[in-house]
């Protein structure tokens, strides 16, 4: 290599692409500093994003808007009057189910009033108006003979003649008179003194009155002649109430008044018998029964 070539590659020479001045070095340093600052800023931003992404809340966040709070005590549901009582557990706008109507309880036998019977005696008036006394039903014996009766026309039919021991005979000299205006088969009577009787001990009459659940009064117009008579009264299946009367010399009449109440269909039973004959053909008699 010649001298000319060596002089070009000596210490004072420079290669192509390398900085050769101070201004170039300053620019290079500035670029490096800016690159380092940019890298540092990027790393800081990345760290901040990572921190925010992994943030945890120890306590639940509160909503910015307050939810409506239901008033305590009473709330008004749609369609209900103001102040209606709220039913716990129902969602808003949900109506409580309507209660199903329950039938009225019917009285059971255990809750019904027990049967009652009260018996008393009274003097028979000189004239008895069966139409007025027997507003529900009445029956009269003796006008048509010993075996036939006259009944209230259109009556309830609650009074029943259930027979009795002894032969029945009619008579027409009763101390009192009986009248009616609504009879059948005899439409009216102005004052008959007829009745029926049966003689000797143990003879008598058995009657029944059907109850309808209401408080009722029965008038049993009866008598005796030279005998002691016994009246037994009871609601079928119940205890017996007994009344006695007697006259050893002549005739005696009375109004046995029976006040009673029993379930519909129950029977009030009456037995009027000769307990003791005190003379020849001592007997008991029957004139009429009225129900009101």
PDB file of C-alpha atoms in Angstrom:
ATOM      1  CA  UNK A   1       0.000   0.000   0.000  1.00  0.00           C
ATOM      2  CA  UNK A   2       1.333   3.473  -0.826  1.00  0.00           C
ATOM      3  CA  UNK A   3       1.886   6.350   1.446  1.00  0.00           C
ATOM      4  CA  UNK A   4      -1.209   8.088   0.232  1.00  0.00           C
ATOM      5  CA  UNK A   5      -3.396   5.275   1.320  1.00  0.00           C
ATOM      6  CA  UNK A   6      -1.920   5.061   4.794  1.00  0.00           C
ATOM      7  CA  UNK A   7      -2.362   8.761   5.357  1.00  0.00           C
ATOM      8  CA  UNK A   8      -6.111   8.341   4.727  1.00  0.00           C
ATOM      9  CA  UNK A   9      -6.521   5.640   7.333  1.00  0.00           C
ATOM     10  CA  UNK A  10      -4.527   7.204  10.121  1.00  0.00           C
ATOM     11  CA  UNK A  11      -5.638   8.485  13.484  1.00  0.00           C
ATOM     12  CA  UNK A  12      -7.127  11.689  12.097  1.00  0.00           C
ATOM     13  CA  UNK A  13      -9.332   9.940   9.626  1.00  0.00           C
ATOM     14  CA  UNK A  14     -12.961   8.632  10.208  1.00  0.00           C
ATOM     15  CA  UNK A  15     -15.123   5.879   8.789  1.00  0.00           C
ATOM     16  CA  UNK A  16     -18.312   6.565   6.965  1.00  0.00           C
ATOM     17  CA  UNK A  17     -21.560   6.693   9.259  1.00  0.00           C
ATOM     18  CA  UNK A  18     -19.882   7.616  12.581  1.00  0.00           C
ATOM     19  CA  UNK A  19     -20.435  11.022  14.255  1.00  0.00           C
ATOM     20  CA  UNK A  20     -17.548  13.253  13.754  1.00  0.00           C
ATOM     21  CA  UNK A  21     -18.749  16.469  15.600  1.00  0.00           C
ATOM     22  CA  UNK A  22     -19.903  17.508  19.074  1.00  0.00           C
ATOM     23  CA  UNK A  23     -23.343  18.598  17.860  1.00  0.00           C
ATOM     24  CA  UNK A  24     -23.906  15.144  16.507  1.00  0.00           C
ATOM     25  CA  UNK A  25     -22.969  13.651  19.858  1.00  0.00           C
ATOM     26  CA  UNK A  26     -25.415  15.955  21.666  1.00  0.00           C
ATOM     27  CA  UNK A  27     -28.200  14.979  19.363  1.00  0.00           C
ATOM     28  CA  UNK A  28     -27.426  11.317  19.954  1.00  0.00           C
ATOM     29  CA  UNK A  29     -27.495  11.744  23.719  1.00  0.00           C
ATOM     30  CA  UNK A  30     -30.807  13.657  23.522  1.00  0.00           C
ATOM     31  CA  UNK A  31     -32.362  10.852  21.535  1.00  0.00           C
ATOM     32  CA  UNK A  32     -31.182   8.269  24.036  1.00  0.00           C
ATOM     33  CA  UNK A  33     -32.541  10.329  26.972  1.00  0.00           C
ATOM     34  CA  UNK A  34     -35.911  10.763  25.285  1.00  0.00           C
ATOM     35  CA  UNK A  35     -36.063   7.059  24.546  1.00  0.00           C
ATOM     36  CA  UNK A  36     -35.288   6.240  28.176  1.00  0.00           C
ATOM     37  CA  UNK A  37     -37.905   8.740  29.417  1.00  0.00           C
ATOM     38  CA  UNK A  38     -40.513   7.317  27.022  1.00  0.00           C
ATOM     39  CA  UNK A  39     -39.696   3.810  28.189  1.00  0.00           C
ATOM     40  CA  UNK A  40     -39.970   4.887  31.833  1.00  0.00           C
ATOM     41  CA  UNK A  41     -43.327   6.587  31.192  1.00  0.00           C
ATOM     42  CA  UNK A  42     -44.630   3.485  29.411  1.00  0.00           C
ATOM     43  CA  UNK A  43     -43.544   1.263  32.281  1.00  0.00           C
ATOM     44  CA  UNK A  44     -45.238   3.556  34.811  1.00  0.00           C
ATOM     45  CA  UNK A  45     -48.454   3.596  32.786  1.00  0.00           C
ATOM     46  CA  UNK A  46     -48.425  -0.209  32.492  1.00  0.00           C
ATOM     47  CA  UNK A  47     -47.916  -0.566  36.251  1.00  0.00           C
ATOM     48  CA  UNK A  48     -50.816   1.827  36.943  1.00  0.00           C
ATOM     49  CA  UNK A  49     -53.152  -0.094  34.654  1.00  0.00           C
ATOM     50  CA  UNK A  50     -52.184  -3.373  36.291  1.00  0.00           C
ATOM     51  CA  UNK A  51     -52.805  -1.922  39.748  1.00  0.00           C
ATOM     52  CA  UNK A  52     -56.230  -0.582  38.838  1.00  0.00           C
ATOM     53  CA  UNK A  53     -57.229  -3.902  37.273  1.00  0.00           C
ATOM     54  CA  UNK A  54     -56.428  -5.840  40.427  1.00  0.00           C
ATOM     55  CA  UNK A  55     -57.985  -3.392  42.975  1.00  0.00           C
ATOM     56  CA  UNK A  56     -60.203  -5.054  45.682  1.00  0.00           C
ATOM     57  CA  UNK A  57     -62.929  -3.506  47.817  1.00  0.00           C
ATOM     58  CA  UNK A  58     -63.106  -4.604  51.425  1.00  0.00           C
ATOM     59  CA  UNK A  59     -66.607  -3.143  51.906  1.00  0.00           C
ATOM     60  CA  UNK A  60     -69.599  -3.245  49.491  1.00  0.00           C
ATOM     61  CA  UNK A  61     -69.999  -0.174  47.379  1.00  0.00           C
ATOM     62  CA  UNK A  62     -72.975   2.076  48.022  1.00  0.00           C
ATOM     63  CA  UNK A  63     -75.168   2.901  45.093  1.00  0.00           C
ATOM     64  CA  UNK A  64     -75.192   6.511  44.174  1.00  0.00           C
ATOM     65  CA  UNK A  65     -79.018   6.545  43.962  1.00  0.00           C
ATOM     66  CA  UNK A  66     -81.040   5.563  47.071  1.00  0.00           C
ATOM     67  CA  UNK A  67     -83.592   2.796  46.552  1.00  0.00           C
ATOM     68  CA  UNK A  68     -87.202   3.554  47.664  1.00  0.00           C
ATOM     69  CA  UNK A  69     -87.986   2.183  51.102  1.00  0.00           C
ATOM     70  CA  UNK A  70     -91.475   0.726  51.764  1.00  0.00           C
ATOM     71  CA  UNK A  71     -93.314   2.486  54.587  1.00  0.00           C
ATOM     72  CA  UNK A  72     -93.756   0.504  57.753  1.00  0.00           C
ATOM     73  CA  UNK A  73     -97.129  -0.543  59.114  1.00  0.00           C
ATOM     74  CA  UNK A  74     -99.537  -0.169  56.183  1.00  0.00           C
ATOM     75  CA  UNK A  75     -99.134  -0.030  52.420  1.00  0.00           C
ATOM     76  CA  UNK A  76    -101.723   0.468  49.765  1.00  0.00           C
ATOM     77  CA  UNK A  77    -101.811  -2.231  47.113  1.00  0.00           C
ATOM     78  CA  UNK A  78    -103.314  -1.386  43.715  1.00  0.00           C
ATOM     79  CA  UNK A  79    -107.067  -1.360  43.887  1.00  0.00           C
ATOM     80  CA  UNK A  80    -107.152  -1.425  47.673  1.00  0.00           C
ATOM     81  CA  UNK A  81    -108.412   1.291  49.958  1.00  0.00           C
ATOM     82  CA  UNK A  82    -105.845   3.559  51.584  1.00  0.00           C
ATOM     83  CA  UNK A  83    -104.459   2.087  54.738  1.00  0.00           C
ATOM     84  CA  UNK A  84    -104.992  -1.557  53.818  1.00  0.00           C
ATOM     85  CA  UNK A  85    -102.847  -3.888  55.876  1.00  0.00           C
ATOM     86  CA  UNK A  86     -99.848  -5.275  54.014  1.00  0.00           C
ATOM     87  CA  UNK A  87     -99.386  -9.021  53.969  1.00  0.00           C
ATOM     88  CA  UNK A  88     -95.774 -10.047  54.660  1.00  0.00           C
ATOM     89  CA  UNK A  89     -93.995 -11.913  51.889  1.00  0.00           C
ATOM     90  CA  UNK A  90     -96.001 -10.505  48.977  1.00  0.00           C
ATOM     91  CA  UNK A  91     -94.214  -8.953  46.041  1.00  0.00           C
ATOM     92  CA  UNK A  92     -95.228  -5.464  44.901  1.00  0.00           C
ATOM     93  CA  UNK A  93     -98.612  -5.341  43.140  1.00  0.00           C
ATOM     94  CA  UNK A  94     -99.430  -8.858  44.248  1.00  0.00           C
ATOM     95  CA  UNK A  95    -102.856  -9.209  45.901  1.00  0.00           C
ATOM     96  CA  UNK A  96    -103.493 -11.540  48.823  1.00  0.00           C
ATOM     97  CA  UNK A  97    -105.826 -14.400  47.944  1.00  0.00           C
ATOM     98  CA  UNK A  98    -109.488 -13.751  48.664  1.00  0.00           C
ATOM     99  CA  UNK A  99    -110.823 -15.915  51.501  1.00  0.00           C
ATOM    100  CA  UNK A 100    -113.190 -18.588  50.279  1.00  0.00           C
ATOM    101  CA  UNK A 101    -116.678 -18.212  51.732  1.00  0.00           C
ATOM    102  CA  UNK A 102    -117.462 -20.789  54.369  1.00  0.00           C
ATOM    103  CA  UNK A 103    -121.004 -22.105  54.783  1.00  0.00           C
ATOM    104  CA  UNK A 104    -122.905 -21.150  57.865  1.00  0.00           C
ATOM    105  CA  UNK A 105    -122.501 -23.886  60.398  1.00  0.00           C
ATOM    106  CA  UNK A 106    -125.649 -25.800  60.976  1.00  0.00           C
ATOM    107  CA  UNK A 107    -126.431 -26.615  64.585  1.00  0.00           C
ATOM    108  CA  UNK A 108    -125.387 -30.108  65.509  1.00  0.00           C
ATOM    109  CA  UNK A 109    -127.408 -32.256  67.932  1.00  0.00           C
ATOM    110  CA  UNK A 110    -124.792 -31.590  70.612  1.00  0.00           C
ATOM    111  CA  UNK A 111    -125.228 -27.781  70.325  1.00  0.00           C
ATOM    112  CA  UNK A 112    -129.035 -27.735  70.226  1.00  0.00           C
ATOM    113  CA  UNK A 113    -130.974 -26.756  73.339  1.00  0.00           C
ATOM    114  CA  UNK A 114    -132.071 -29.805  75.330  1.00  0.00           C
ATOM    115  CA  UNK A 115    -135.801 -30.656  75.349  1.00  0.00           C
ATOM    116  CA  UNK A 116    -137.855 -29.014  78.062  1.00  0.00           C
ATOM    117  CA  UNK A 117    -141.227 -29.996  79.569  1.00  0.00           C
ATOM    118  CA  UNK A 118    -143.288 -28.205  82.206  1.00  0.00           C
ATOM    119  CA  UNK A 119    -146.740 -29.457  83.328  1.00  0.00           C
ATOM    120  CA  UNK A 120    -149.349 -27.621  85.353  1.00  0.00           C
ATOM    121  CA  UNK A 121    -153.107 -27.721  86.047  1.00  0.00           C
ATOM    122  CA  UNK A 122    -155.774 -25.040  85.642  1.00  0.00           C
ATOM    123  CA  UNK A 123    -159.533 -24.775  85.975  1.00  0.00           C
ATOM    124  CA  UNK A 124    -161.461 -25.241  82.728  1.00  0.00           C
ATOM    125  CA  UNK A 125    -163.541 -22.181  81.672  1.00  0.00           C
ATOM    126  CA  UNK A 126    -167.292 -22.657  81.327  1.00  0.00           C
ATOM    127  CA  UNK A 127    -166.884 -22.283  77.553  1.00  0.00           C
ATOM    128  CA  UNK A 128    -163.742 -23.218  75.586  1.00  0.00           C
ATOM    129  CA  UNK A 129    -163.165 -21.731  72.118  1.00  0.00           C
ATOM    130  CA  UNK A 130    -160.944 -24.313  70.403  1.00  0.00           C
ATOM    131  CA  UNK A 131    -160.419 -22.081  67.355  1.00  0.00           C
ATOM    132  CA  UNK A 132    -158.849 -19.409  69.589  1.00  0.00           C
ATOM    133  CA  UNK A 133    -156.933 -21.761  71.880  1.00  0.00           C
ATOM    134  CA  UNK A 134    -155.682 -24.198  69.230  1.00  0.00           C
ATOM    135  CA  UNK A 135    -154.050 -21.819  66.734  1.00  0.00           C
ATOM    136  CA  UNK A 136    -151.711 -24.578  65.458  1.00  0.00           C
ATOM    137  CA  UNK A 137    -153.966 -27.649  65.825  1.00  0.00           C
ATOM    138  CA  UNK A 138    -156.854 -29.018  67.871  1.00  0.00           C
ATOM    139  CA  UNK A 139    -158.931 -32.235  68.205  1.00  0.00           C
ATOM    140  CA  UNK A 140    -162.317 -32.826  69.921  1.00  0.00           C
ATOM    141  CA  UNK A 141    -163.755 -36.199  71.005  1.00  0.00           C
ATOM    142  CA  UNK A 142    -167.351 -37.424  71.583  1.00  0.00           C
ATOM    143  CA  UNK A 143    -169.559 -35.380  69.230  1.00  0.00           C
ATOM    144  CA  UNK A 144    -169.555 -38.157  66.583  1.00  0.00           C
ATOM    145  CA  UNK A 145    -169.407 -41.139  68.986  1.00  0.00           C
ATOM    146  CA  UNK A 146    -166.687 -42.951  70.866  1.00  0.00           C
ATOM    147  CA  UNK A 147    -164.413 -43.695  67.909  1.00  0.00           C
ATOM    148  CA  UNK A 148    -164.583 -40.531  65.758  1.00  0.00           C
ATOM    149  CA  UNK A 149    -163.107 -37.073  66.234  1.00  0.00           C
ATOM    150  CA  UNK A 150    -163.459 -33.535  64.853  1.00  0.00           C
ATOM    151  CA  UNK A 151    -160.173 -31.839  63.890  1.00  0.00           C
ATOM    152  CA  UNK A 152    -159.037 -28.341  63.056  1.00  0.00           C
ATOM    153  CA  UNK A 153    -159.463 -27.721  59.343  1.00  0.00           C
ATOM    154  CA  UNK A 154    -156.050 -26.868  57.883  1.00  0.00           C
ATOM    155  CA  UNK A 155    -154.311 -27.631  61.187  1.00  0.00           C
ATOM    156  CA  UNK A 156    -150.761 -28.948  61.451  1.00  0.00           C
ATOM    157  CA  UNK A 157    -151.898 -32.506  62.258  1.00  0.00           C
ATOM    158  CA  UNK A 158    -149.374 -32.571  65.110  1.00  0.00           C
ATOM    159  CA  UNK A 159    -151.931 -34.025  67.587  1.00  0.00           C
ATOM    160  CA  UNK A 160    -152.285 -37.796  67.266  1.00  0.00           C
ATOM    161  CA  UNK A 161    -154.619 -40.217  69.060  1.00  0.00           C
ATOM    162  CA  UNK A 162    -152.535 -43.345  69.672  1.00  0.00           C
ATOM    163  CA  UNK A 163    -155.259 -45.394  71.374  1.00  0.00           C
ATOM    164  CA  UNK A 164    -155.221 -46.743  74.900  1.00  0.00           C
ATOM    165  CA  UNK A 165    -156.567 -49.536  76.987  1.00  0.00           C
ATOM    166  CA  UNK A 166    -160.339 -49.973  77.585  1.00  0.00           C
ATOM    167  CA  UNK A 167    -163.554 -49.537  75.633  1.00  0.00           C
ATOM    168  CA  UNK A 168    -164.409 -45.936  74.786  1.00  0.00           C
ATOM    169  CA  UNK A 169    -167.899 -44.567  75.328  1.00  0.00           C
ATOM    170  CA  UNK A 170    -169.213 -41.129  74.450  1.00  0.00           C
ATOM    171  CA  UNK A 171    -171.216 -38.903  76.817  1.00  0.00           C
ATOM    172  CA  UNK A 172    -172.939 -35.507  76.505  1.00  0.00           C
ATOM    173  CA  UNK A 173    -173.213 -34.136  80.060  1.00  0.00           C
ATOM    174  CA  UNK A 174    -169.749 -32.614  80.469  1.00  0.00           C
ATOM    175  CA  UNK A 175    -169.674 -29.629  82.891  1.00  0.00           C
ATOM    176  CA  UNK A 176    -168.064 -27.355  80.222  1.00  0.00           C
ATOM    177  CA  UNK A 177    -169.011 -26.554  76.609  1.00  0.00           C
ATOM    178  CA  UNK A 178    -166.654 -26.551  73.582  1.00  0.00           C
ATOM    179  CA  UNK A 179    -167.030 -24.416  70.461  1.00  0.00           C
ATOM    180  CA  UNK A 180    -165.156 -23.964  67.156  1.00  0.00           C
ATOM    181  CA  UNK A 181    -165.510 -22.339  63.716  1.00  0.00           C
ATOM    182  CA  UNK A 182    -162.818 -24.154  61.704  1.00  0.00           C
ATOM    183  CA  UNK A 183    -163.571 -27.858  62.196  1.00  0.00           C
ATOM    184  CA  UNK A 184    -163.762 -30.909  59.921  1.00  0.00           C
ATOM    185  CA  UNK A 185    -165.870 -32.893  59.323  1.00  0.00           C
ATOM    186  CA  UNK A 186    -168.090 -30.673  61.507  1.00  0.00           C
ATOM    187  CA  UNK A 187    -167.374 -27.107  60.431  1.00  0.00           C
ATOM    188  CA  UNK A 188    -168.620 -25.382  63.611  1.00  0.00           C
ATOM    189  CA  UNK A 189    -170.144 -25.936  67.024  1.00  0.00           C
ATOM    190  CA  UNK A 190    -171.587 -23.363  69.364  1.00  0.00           C
ATOM    191  CA  UNK A 191    -171.098 -25.290  72.603  1.00  0.00           C
ATOM    192  CA  UNK A 192    -171.086 -29.081  72.778  1.00  0.00           C
ATOM    193  CA  UNK A 193    -170.745 -30.841  76.155  1.00  0.00           C
ATOM    194  CA  UNK A 194    -169.697 -34.172  74.670  1.00  0.00           C
ATOM    195  CA  UNK A 195    -166.634 -36.278  75.390  1.00  0.00           C
ATOM    196  CA  UNK A 196    -165.442 -39.894  75.747  1.00  0.00           C
ATOM    197  CA  UNK A 197    -164.542 -42.014  78.796  1.00  0.00           C
ATOM    198  CA  UNK A 198    -163.173 -45.462  79.650  1.00  0.00           C
ATOM    199  CA  UNK A 199    -163.746 -47.414  82.910  1.00  0.00           C
ATOM    200  CA  UNK A 200    -161.715 -49.419  85.424  1.00  0.00           C
ATOM    201  CA  UNK A 201    -158.130 -49.523  86.593  1.00  0.00           C
ATOM    202  CA  UNK A 202    -155.459 -49.361  83.880  1.00  0.00           C
ATOM    203  CA  UNK A 203    -157.840 -48.030  81.231  1.00  0.00           C
ATOM    204  CA  UNK A 204    -157.123 -44.716  79.571  1.00  0.00           C
ATOM    205  CA  UNK A 205    -155.869 -42.694  76.554  1.00  0.00           C
ATOM    206  CA  UNK A 206    -152.503 -42.381  74.840  1.00  0.00           C
ATOM    207  CA  UNK A 207    -151.810 -39.206  72.870  1.00  0.00           C
ATOM    208  CA  UNK A 208    -148.822 -37.758  71.014  1.00  0.00           C
ATOM    209  CA  UNK A 209    -147.883 -34.261  69.819  1.00  0.00           C
ATOM    210  CA  UNK A 210    -145.135 -33.875  67.217  1.00  0.00           C
ATOM    211  CA  UNK A 211    -142.584 -31.142  68.044  1.00  0.00           C
ATOM    212  CA  UNK A 212    -141.340 -28.583  65.511  1.00  0.00           C
ATOM    213  CA  UNK A 213    -138.351 -27.169  67.394  1.00  0.00           C
ATOM    214  CA  UNK A 214    -140.345 -24.198  68.728  1.00  0.00           C
ATOM    215  CA  UNK A 215    -141.666 -23.577  72.216  1.00  0.00           C
ATOM    216  CA  UNK A 216    -145.273 -24.829  72.219  1.00  0.00           C
ATOM    217  CA  UNK A 217    -148.162 -25.099  74.646  1.00  0.00           C
ATOM    218  CA  UNK A 218    -150.581 -28.036  74.801  1.00  0.00           C
ATOM    219  CA  UNK A 219    -153.943 -27.809  76.564  1.00  0.00           C
ATOM    220  CA  UNK A 220    -155.323 -31.226  77.510  1.00  0.00           C
ATOM    221  CA  UNK A 221    -158.955 -30.871  78.601  1.00  0.00           C
ATOM    222  CA  UNK A 222    -159.712 -34.036  80.626  1.00  0.00           C
ATOM    223  CA  UNK A 223    -161.680 -35.309  83.613  1.00  0.00           C
ATOM    224  CA  UNK A 224    -162.549 -38.267  85.824  1.00  0.00           C
ATOM    225  CA  UNK A 225    -165.446 -39.761  87.768  1.00  0.00           C
ATOM    226  CA  UNK A 226    -165.059 -41.659  91.068  1.00  0.00           C
ATOM    227  CA  UNK A 227    -161.415 -42.435  90.321  1.00  0.00           C
ATOM    228  CA  UNK A 228    -157.832 -41.399  90.798  1.00  0.00           C
ATOM    229  CA  UNK A 229    -156.323 -40.410  87.465  1.00  0.00           C
ATOM    230  CA  UNK A 230    -152.636 -40.314  86.552  1.00  0.00           C
ATOM    231  CA  UNK A 231    -151.094 -38.184  83.803  1.00  0.00           C
ATOM    232  CA  UNK A 232    -147.608 -39.136  82.543  1.00  0.00           C
ATOM    233  CA  UNK A 233    -145.874 -36.642  80.241  1.00  0.00           C
ATOM    234  CA  UNK A 234    -142.494 -37.017  78.553  1.00  0.00           C
ATOM    235  CA  UNK A 235    -140.513 -36.324  75.420  1.00  0.00           C
ATOM    236  CA  UNK A 236    -139.910 -39.688  73.750  1.00  0.00           C
ATOM    237  CA  UNK A 237    -136.737 -41.110  75.269  1.00  0.00           C
ATOM    238  CA  UNK A 238    -136.721 -38.595  78.138  1.00  0.00           C
ATOM    239  CA  UNK A 239    -137.770 -38.584  81.779  1.00  0.00           C
ATOM    240  CA  UNK A 240    -141.431 -38.712  82.826  1.00  0.00           C
ATOM    241  CA  UNK A 241    -143.353 -35.932  84.585  1.00  0.00           C
ATOM    242  CA  UNK A 242    -146.406 -37.183  86.502  1.00  0.00           C
ATOM    243  CA  UNK A 243    -149.505 -35.405  87.826  1.00  0.00           C
ATOM    244  CA  UNK A 244    -152.390 -37.030  89.747  1.00  0.00           C
ATOM    245  CA  UNK A 245    -155.890 -35.961  90.660  1.00  0.00           C
ATOM    246  CA  UNK A 246    -158.846 -37.773  92.164  1.00  0.00           C
ATOM    247  CA  UNK A 247    -162.455 -37.493  93.277  1.00  0.00           C
ATOM    248  CA  UNK A 248    -164.085 -40.523  95.003  1.00  0.00           C
ATOM    249  CA  UNK A 249    -167.614 -39.131  94.813  1.00  0.00           C
ATOM    250  CA  UNK A 250    -168.364 -37.292  91.563  1.00  0.00           C
ATOM    251  CA  UNK A 251    -166.911 -35.815  88.358  1.00  0.00           C
ATOM    252  CA  UNK A 252    -163.866 -33.522  88.194  1.00  0.00           C
ATOM    253  CA  UNK A 253    -162.407 -31.765  85.154  1.00  0.00           C
ATOM    254  CA  UNK A 254    -159.137 -29.886  84.563  1.00  0.00           C
ATOM    255  CA  UNK A 255    -156.972 -28.164  81.965  1.00  0.00           C
ATOM    256  CA  UNK A 256    -153.576 -29.915  81.963  1.00  0.00           C
ATOM    257  CA  UNK A 257    -151.217 -27.297  80.489  1.00  0.00           C
ATOM    258  CA  UNK A 258    -147.975 -28.665  79.031  1.00  0.00           C
ATOM    259  CA  UNK A 259    -145.291 -26.219  77.866  1.00  0.00           C
ATOM    260  CA  UNK A 260    -142.509 -27.924  75.935  1.00  0.00           C
ATOM    261  CA  UNK A 261    -139.781 -27.575  73.366  1.00  0.00           C
ATOM    262  CA  UNK A 262    -138.103 -30.409  71.482  1.00  0.00           C
ATOM    263  CA  UNK A 263    -136.279 -30.964  68.171  1.00  0.00           C
ATOM    264  CA  UNK A 264    -138.394 -31.125  65.054  1.00  0.00           C
ATOM    265  CA  UNK A 265    -139.964 -34.553  64.676  1.00  0.00           C
ATOM    266  CA  UNK A 266    -139.619 -35.507  68.341  1.00  0.00           C
ATOM    267  CA  UNK A 267    -142.796 -36.629  70.094  1.00  0.00           C
ATOM    268  CA  UNK A 268    -144.406 -35.337  73.250  1.00  0.00           C
ATOM    269  CA  UNK A 269    -146.174 -38.349  74.774  1.00  0.00           C
ATOM    270  CA  UNK A 270    -149.212 -38.040  77.094  1.00  0.00           C
ATOM    271  CA  UNK A 271    -150.820 -40.950  78.948  1.00  0.00           C
ATOM    272  CA  UNK A 272    -154.044 -40.300  80.921  1.00  0.00           C
ATOM    273  CA  UNK A 273    -155.151 -43.465  82.789  1.00  0.00           C
ATOM    274  CA  UNK A 274    -157.245 -44.754  85.682  1.00  0.00           C
ATOM    275  CA  UNK A 275    -154.667 -45.355  88.388  1.00  0.00           C
ATOM    276  CA  UNK A 276    -157.373 -46.467  90.845  1.00  0.00           C
ATOM    277  CA  UNK A 277    -161.144 -46.950  90.433  1.00  0.00           C
ATOM    278  CA  UNK A 278    -162.937 -45.575  93.518  1.00  0.00           C
ATOM    279  CA  UNK A 279    -166.473 -46.633  92.584  1.00  0.00           C
ATOM    280  CA  UNK A 280    -168.453 -48.611  90.064  1.00  0.00           C
ATOM    281  CA  UNK A 281    -166.940 -47.891  86.622  1.00  0.00           C
ATOM    282  CA  UNK A 282    -164.501 -45.396  88.003  1.00  0.00           C
ATOM    283  CA  UNK A 283    -163.165 -43.728  84.840  1.00  0.00           C
ATOM    284  CA  UNK A 284    -161.121 -41.032  83.157  1.00  0.00           C
ATOM    285  CA  UNK A 285    -162.537 -38.850  80.362  1.00  0.00           C
ATOM    286  CA  UNK A 286    -161.194 -36.866  77.401  1.00  0.00           C
ATOM    287  CA  UNK A 287    -162.846 -33.859  75.796  1.00  0.00           C
ATOM    288  CA  UNK A 288    -160.277 -31.979  73.663  1.00  0.00           C
ATOM    289  CA  UNK A 289    -156.572 -31.227  73.023  1.00  0.00           C
ATOM    290  CA  UNK A 290    -155.426 -27.861  71.642  1.00  0.00           C
ATOM    291  CA  UNK A 291    -151.905 -26.824  70.465  1.00  0.00           C
ATOM    292  CA  UNK A 292    -150.603 -23.303  70.148  1.00  0.00           C
TER     293      UNK A 292
END
